[in-house]
Amino acid sequence: MSGEATRDELGHVQRVFDRLAAGYDRQIGWSERFLMGNARRWAVEQARGVVVEIGVGSGLNLPLYGAGVTRVIGVDLSEPMLALARSRVAAVPVELRHGDVQQLDLPESSAETVVSTYTFCTIPDPAAAARAAWRVLRPGGIFVAVEHGPARSRAVAAVMRWVEPLTVRMAADYLTREPVAYFTDAGFAIDYADRTGRGGVVFRVLGRKPG
Ligand SMILES: C[S@@+](CC[C@H](N)C(=O)[O-])C[C@H]1O[C@@H](n2cnc3c(N)ncnc32)[C@H](O)[C@@H]1O
């Protein structure tokens, strides 16, 4: 993807989430209740040490971090989403930053865990975000993701592909992106991957930076 195309799409993502922020918790809560299940808890349970959460959004994961996690750095490009995240109460120290997760402004090899929940579907260049996660992780560090993707049923997946141009325009949401290839292309070894949620639309992936 060209730099200009990514910048245009990044502006679109930011405008969408600035606009959707006020209703975000209600909307994702509905999706998790009836479609995706509580996979974010699984993602947070894998985290340890210094955690970088990419696309932290309204901070729904922040109250779930506990034992084994020393600090969470959450990055997002939408200020209204970050404002909601700032209002969460967490049991661990949290730092929230405005920024682009495709080029994380964090030192190399500075984190034990990168967490992404329902973020790869919106990032303009997810391959760049996976490479950025690789750079900030220490050797042996883990990249854990819970993302939605195409349903197992080919008919349902075809319908999802058909409506996708609309969801991208209205909600910056690619319905049928599958996360695993972004991990392996960036160099991660896959320790675990499965599908959950209604129709298998939720992908849970645990990648490790070898070393
Ligand atoms: C669907 S929301 C998910 C929020 C949160 N992770 C959750 O589980 O509820 C996607 C978030 O990713 C953020 N985002 C998308 N692309 C981004 C980028 N390139 N850099 C930073 N944040 C980004 C959006 O602003 C939005 O807050």
Short mmCIF file of C-alpha atoms and ligand atoms in Angstrom, two decimals:
data_model
loop_
_atom_site.label_atom_id
_atom_site.label_comp_id
_atom_site.label_asym_id
_atom_site.label_seq_id
_atom_site.Cartn_x
_atom_site.Cartn_y
_atom_site.Cartn_z
CA MET A 1 0.00 0.00 0.00
CA SER A 2 1.42 3.43 -0.95
CA GLY A 3 2.22 5.99 1.76
CA GLU A 4 -0.45 8.36 0.45
CA ALA A 5 -3.15 5.66 0.35
CA THR A 6 -2.29 4.65 3.92
CA ARG A 7 -2.46 8.30 5.08
CA ASP A 8 -5.89 8.74 3.44
CA GLU A 9 -7.15 5.54 5.04
CA LEU A 10 -5.66 6.49 8.40
CA GLY A 11 -7.60 9.78 8.25
CA HIS A 12 -10.76 7.80 7.46
CA VAL A 13 -10.21 5.42 10.41
CA GLN A 14 -9.63 8.35 12.75
CA ARG A 15 -12.75 10.20 11.62
CA VAL A 16 -14.85 7.03 11.94
CA PHE A 17 -13.72 6.24 15.49
CA ASP A 18 -13.94 9.89 16.59
CA ARG A 19 -17.57 9.74 15.43
CA LEU A 20 -18.37 6.26 16.83
CA ALA A 21 -16.60 6.65 20.19
CA ALA A 22 -19.67 7.70 22.21
CA GLY A 23 -21.60 4.55 21.22
CA TYR A 24 -18.63 2.18 20.90
CA ASP A 25 -18.95 0.29 24.21
CA ARG A 26 -22.64 -0.37 23.64
CA GLN A 27 -22.11 -1.53 20.05
CA ILE A 28 -19.14 -3.87 20.76
CA GLY A 29 -20.93 -5.12 23.90
CA TRP A 30 -23.86 -6.18 21.75
CA SER A 31 -21.56 -7.91 19.23
CA GLU A 32 -19.70 -9.77 21.98
CA ARG A 33 -22.90 -10.84 23.69
CA PHE A 34 -24.63 -12.21 20.62
CA LEU A 35 -21.84 -13.02 18.14
CA MET A 36 -18.23 -12.98 19.27
CA GLY A 37 -18.27 -14.09 22.92
CA ASN A 38 -15.82 -12.96 25.58
CA ALA A 39 -12.58 -13.73 23.75
CA ARG A 40 -10.87 -10.56 24.98
CA ARG A 41 -10.51 -12.13 28.42
CA TRP A 42 -8.48 -14.96 26.85
CA ALA A 43 -6.19 -12.41 25.14
CA VAL A 44 -5.54 -10.51 28.37
CA GLU A 45 -4.84 -13.76 30.28
CA GLN A 46 -1.88 -14.45 27.94
CA ALA A 47 -0.24 -11.08 28.71
CA ARG A 48 2.78 -10.64 30.99
CA GLY A 49 5.46 -8.05 31.77
CA VAL A 50 5.38 -4.77 29.85
CA VAL A 51 2.36 -4.87 27.53
CA VAL A 52 1.80 -2.74 24.44
CA GLU A 53 -1.87 -2.73 23.47
CA ILE A 54 -2.29 -1.60 19.87
CA GLY A 55 -5.58 0.11 19.04
CA VAL A 56 -6.47 0.25 22.73
CA GLY A 57 -9.69 2.06 21.80
CA SER A 58 -12.01 2.81 24.72
CA GLY A 59 -9.84 0.67 27.00
CA LEU A 60 -12.23 -2.24 27.57
CA ASN A 61 -9.29 -4.57 28.29
CA LEU A 62 -7.61 -2.29 30.84
CA PRO A 63 -9.60 -3.42 33.93
CA LEU A 64 -8.87 -7.08 33.00
CA TYR A 65 -5.06 -6.88 33.33
CA GLY A 66 -3.74 -8.32 36.58
CA ALA A 67 -1.11 -10.72 37.90
CA GLY A 68 2.07 -10.95 35.83
CA VAL A 69 1.56 -7.66 34.02
CA THR A 70 3.84 -4.82 35.17
CA ARG A 71 2.66 -1.97 32.90
CA VAL A 72 0.36 -1.38 29.95
CA ILE A 73 1.09 1.12 27.18
CA GLY A 74 -2.04 1.64 25.10
CA VAL A 75 -1.79 3.32 21.68
CA ASP A 76 -4.63 4.65 19.55
CA LEU A 77 -5.18 7.36 16.95
CA SER A 78 -8.65 8.45 18.12
CA GLU A 79 -8.61 11.02 20.95
CA PRO A 80 -12.31 10.46 21.84
CA MET A 81 -11.61 6.71 22.18
CA LEU A 82 -8.53 7.46 24.32
CA ALA A 83 -10.63 9.79 26.50
CA LEU A 84 -12.90 6.84 27.31
CA ALA A 85 -9.86 4.65 28.02
CA ARG A 86 -8.55 7.27 30.46
CA SER A 87 -11.71 6.86 32.54
CA ARG A 88 -11.11 3.12 33.16
CA VAL A 89 -9.88 1.88 36.48
CA ALA A 90 -7.02 -0.63 36.16
CA ALA A 91 -5.08 -2.71 38.70
CA VAL A 92 -1.77 -2.10 36.87
CA PRO A 93 -0.04 1.14 35.77
CA VAL A 94 -1.40 2.31 32.41
CA GLU A 95 0.04 4.85 29.97
CA LEU A 96 -2.14 5.94 27.07
CA ARG A 97 -0.61 7.44 23.96
CA HIS A 98 -1.94 9.01 20.80
CA GLY A 99 -0.17 7.43 17.82
CA ASP A 100 -0.13 5.22 14.77
CA VAL A 101 0.41 1.52 15.53
CA GLN A 102 1.79 0.97 12.01
CA GLN A 103 4.93 2.79 13.16
CA LEU A 104 5.00 2.43 16.93
CA ASP A 105 6.97 5.22 18.56
CA LEU A 106 8.47 2.90 21.19
CA PRO A 107 12.01 1.54 21.67
CA GLU A 108 13.03 -1.69 19.99
CA SER A 109 12.77 -4.85 22.14
CA SER A 110 11.05 -2.97 24.98
CA ALA A 111 7.95 -5.14 25.59
CA GLU A 112 7.13 -8.72 26.63
CA THR A 113 3.65 -8.72 25.11
CA VAL A 114 1.74 -6.99 22.33
CA VAL A 115 -2.06 -7.29 22.55
CA SER A 116 -4.56 -6.58 19.77
CA THR A 117 -8.30 -7.09 20.16
CA TYR A 118 -10.57 -6.30 17.20
CA THR A 119 -7.99 -3.91 15.78
CA PHE A 120 -6.54 -5.67 12.72
CA CYS A 121 -9.94 -5.25 11.02
CA THR A 122 -9.49 -1.46 11.03
CA ILE A 123 -5.74 -0.82 10.61
CA PRO A 124 -5.08 0.44 7.06
CA ASP A 125 -1.86 -1.59 6.71
CA PRO A 126 -2.04 -4.56 9.11
CA ALA A 127 1.22 -6.00 7.76
CA ALA A 128 3.01 -2.82 8.88
CA ALA A 129 1.38 -3.11 12.33
CA ALA A 130 2.58 -6.73 12.66
CA ARG A 131 6.14 -5.64 11.72
CA ALA A 132 5.95 -2.79 14.26
CA ALA A 133 4.84 -5.28 16.95
CA TRP A 134 7.82 -7.50 16.05
CA ARG A 135 10.22 -4.56 16.44
CA VAL A 136 9.03 -3.53 19.93
CA LEU A 137 8.90 -7.09 21.28
CA ARG A 138 11.85 -8.67 23.06
CA PRO A 139 13.06 -12.02 21.68
CA GLY A 140 10.72 -14.61 23.24
CA GLY A 141 7.96 -11.98 23.55
CA ILE A 142 4.40 -12.78 22.54
CA PHE A 143 1.89 -11.16 20.23
CA VAL A 144 -1.66 -12.13 21.18
CA ALA A 145 -4.63 -11.20 19.02
CA VAL A 146 -8.37 -11.69 19.07
CA GLU A 147 -9.80 -10.55 15.76
CA HIS A 148 -12.96 -11.13 13.81
CA GLY A 149 -12.81 -12.60 10.31
CA PRO A 150 -14.82 -14.55 7.77
CA ALA A 151 -17.38 -17.13 8.98
CA ARG A 152 -16.61 -20.84 8.43
CA SER A 153 -19.65 -21.16 6.20
CA ARG A 154 -18.67 -20.25 2.63
CA ALA A 155 -22.13 -18.82 1.97
CA VAL A 156 -21.99 -16.56 5.03
CA ALA A 157 -18.40 -15.53 4.22
CA ALA A 158 -19.53 -14.60 0.70
CA VAL A 159 -22.26 -12.37 2.12
CA MET A 160 -19.70 -10.78 4.46
CA ARG A 161 -17.44 -10.05 1.45
CA TRP A 162 -20.38 -8.56 -0.41
CA VAL A 163 -21.28 -6.09 2.38
CA GLU A 164 -17.64 -5.34 3.26
CA PRO A 165 -17.28 -2.19 1.09
CA LEU A 166 -20.16 -0.71 3.07
CA THR A 167 -18.76 -1.65 6.52
CA VAL A 168 -15.36 -0.23 5.49
CA ARG A 169 -16.99 3.05 4.45
CA MET A 170 -19.32 3.36 7.45
CA ALA A 171 -17.28 1.76 10.24
CA ALA A 172 -13.68 1.34 8.91
CA ASP A 173 -14.28 -2.38 9.43
CA TYR A 174 -12.89 -5.07 7.10
CA LEU A 175 -15.15 -8.01 7.96
CA THR A 176 -13.14 -10.78 6.30
CA ARG A 177 -9.49 -10.14 7.13
CA GLU A 178 -7.77 -13.23 8.57
CA PRO A 179 -4.99 -12.36 11.03
CA VAL A 180 -2.65 -15.40 11.01
CA ALA A 181 -0.79 -14.63 7.75
CA TYR A 182 0.12 -11.14 9.01
CA PHE A 183 1.79 -12.78 12.01
CA THR A 184 3.75 -15.38 10.04
CA ASP A 185 4.79 -12.87 7.34
CA ALA A 186 6.23 -10.62 10.06
CA GLY A 187 8.30 -13.56 11.38
CA PHE A 188 6.22 -14.78 14.34
CA ALA A 189 6.03 -18.47 15.19
CA ILE A 190 2.43 -19.46 15.91
CA ASP A 191 2.10 -21.17 19.31
CA TYR A 192 -1.68 -21.35 19.19
CA ALA A 193 -4.54 -20.45 16.86
CA ASP A 194 -8.22 -21.30 16.98
CA ARG A 195 -11.62 -19.96 16.03
CA THR A 196 -14.51 -19.26 18.33
CA GLY A 197 -17.72 -17.21 18.39
CA ARG A 198 -20.81 -17.83 16.27
CA GLY A 199 -19.87 -19.39 12.92
CA GLY A 200 -16.18 -19.30 13.91
CA VAL A 201 -15.93 -15.57 13.20
CA VAL A 202 -13.46 -14.89 16.02
CA PHE A 203 -9.78 -15.79 15.49
CA ARG A 204 -7.59 -16.22 18.58
CA VAL A 205 -3.87 -16.18 17.77
CA LEU A 206 -0.79 -16.46 19.96
CA GLY A 207 2.45 -15.65 18.17
CA ARG A 208 5.98 -15.69 19.55
CA LYS A 209 9.07 -13.77 18.45
CA PRO A 210 11.69 -16.52 18.36
CA GLY A 211 14.82 -16.18 20.46
C1 LIG B 1 -12.69 -1.78 16.70
S1 LIG B 1 -11.75 -0.74 17.72
C2 LIG B 1 -11.09 -1.90 18.94
C3 LIG B 1 -10.78 -1.21 20.23
C4 LIG B 1 -10.28 -2.14 21.35
N1 LIG B 1 -9.05 -2.81 20.97
C5 LIG B 1 -11.33 -3.14 21.75
O1 LIG B 1 -11.02 -4.33 21.85
O2 LIG B 1 -12.47 -2.75 22.05
C6 LIG B 1 -10.32 -0.43 16.72
C7 LIG B 1 -9.42 0.65 17.30
O3 LIG B 1 -8.19 0.67 16.55
C8 LIG B 1 -7.78 2.01 16.37
N2 LIG B 1 -6.87 2.06 15.22
C9 LIG B 1 -7.10 1.62 13.96
N3 LIG B 1 -6.01 1.83 13.19
C10 LIG B 1 -5.08 2.40 13.99
C11 LIG B 1 -3.74 2.85 13.77
N4 LIG B 1 -3.14 2.73 12.60
N5 LIG B 1 -3.08 3.38 14.81
C12 LIG B 1 -3.68 3.51 16.03
N6 LIG B 1 -4.92 3.11 16.31
C13 LIG B 1 -5.62 2.55 15.29
C14 LIG B 1 -9.09 2.78 16.19
O4 LIG B 1 -8.96 4.15 16.46
C15 LIG B 1 -10.01 2.07 17.20
O5 LIG B 1 -9.97 2.68 18.46
#
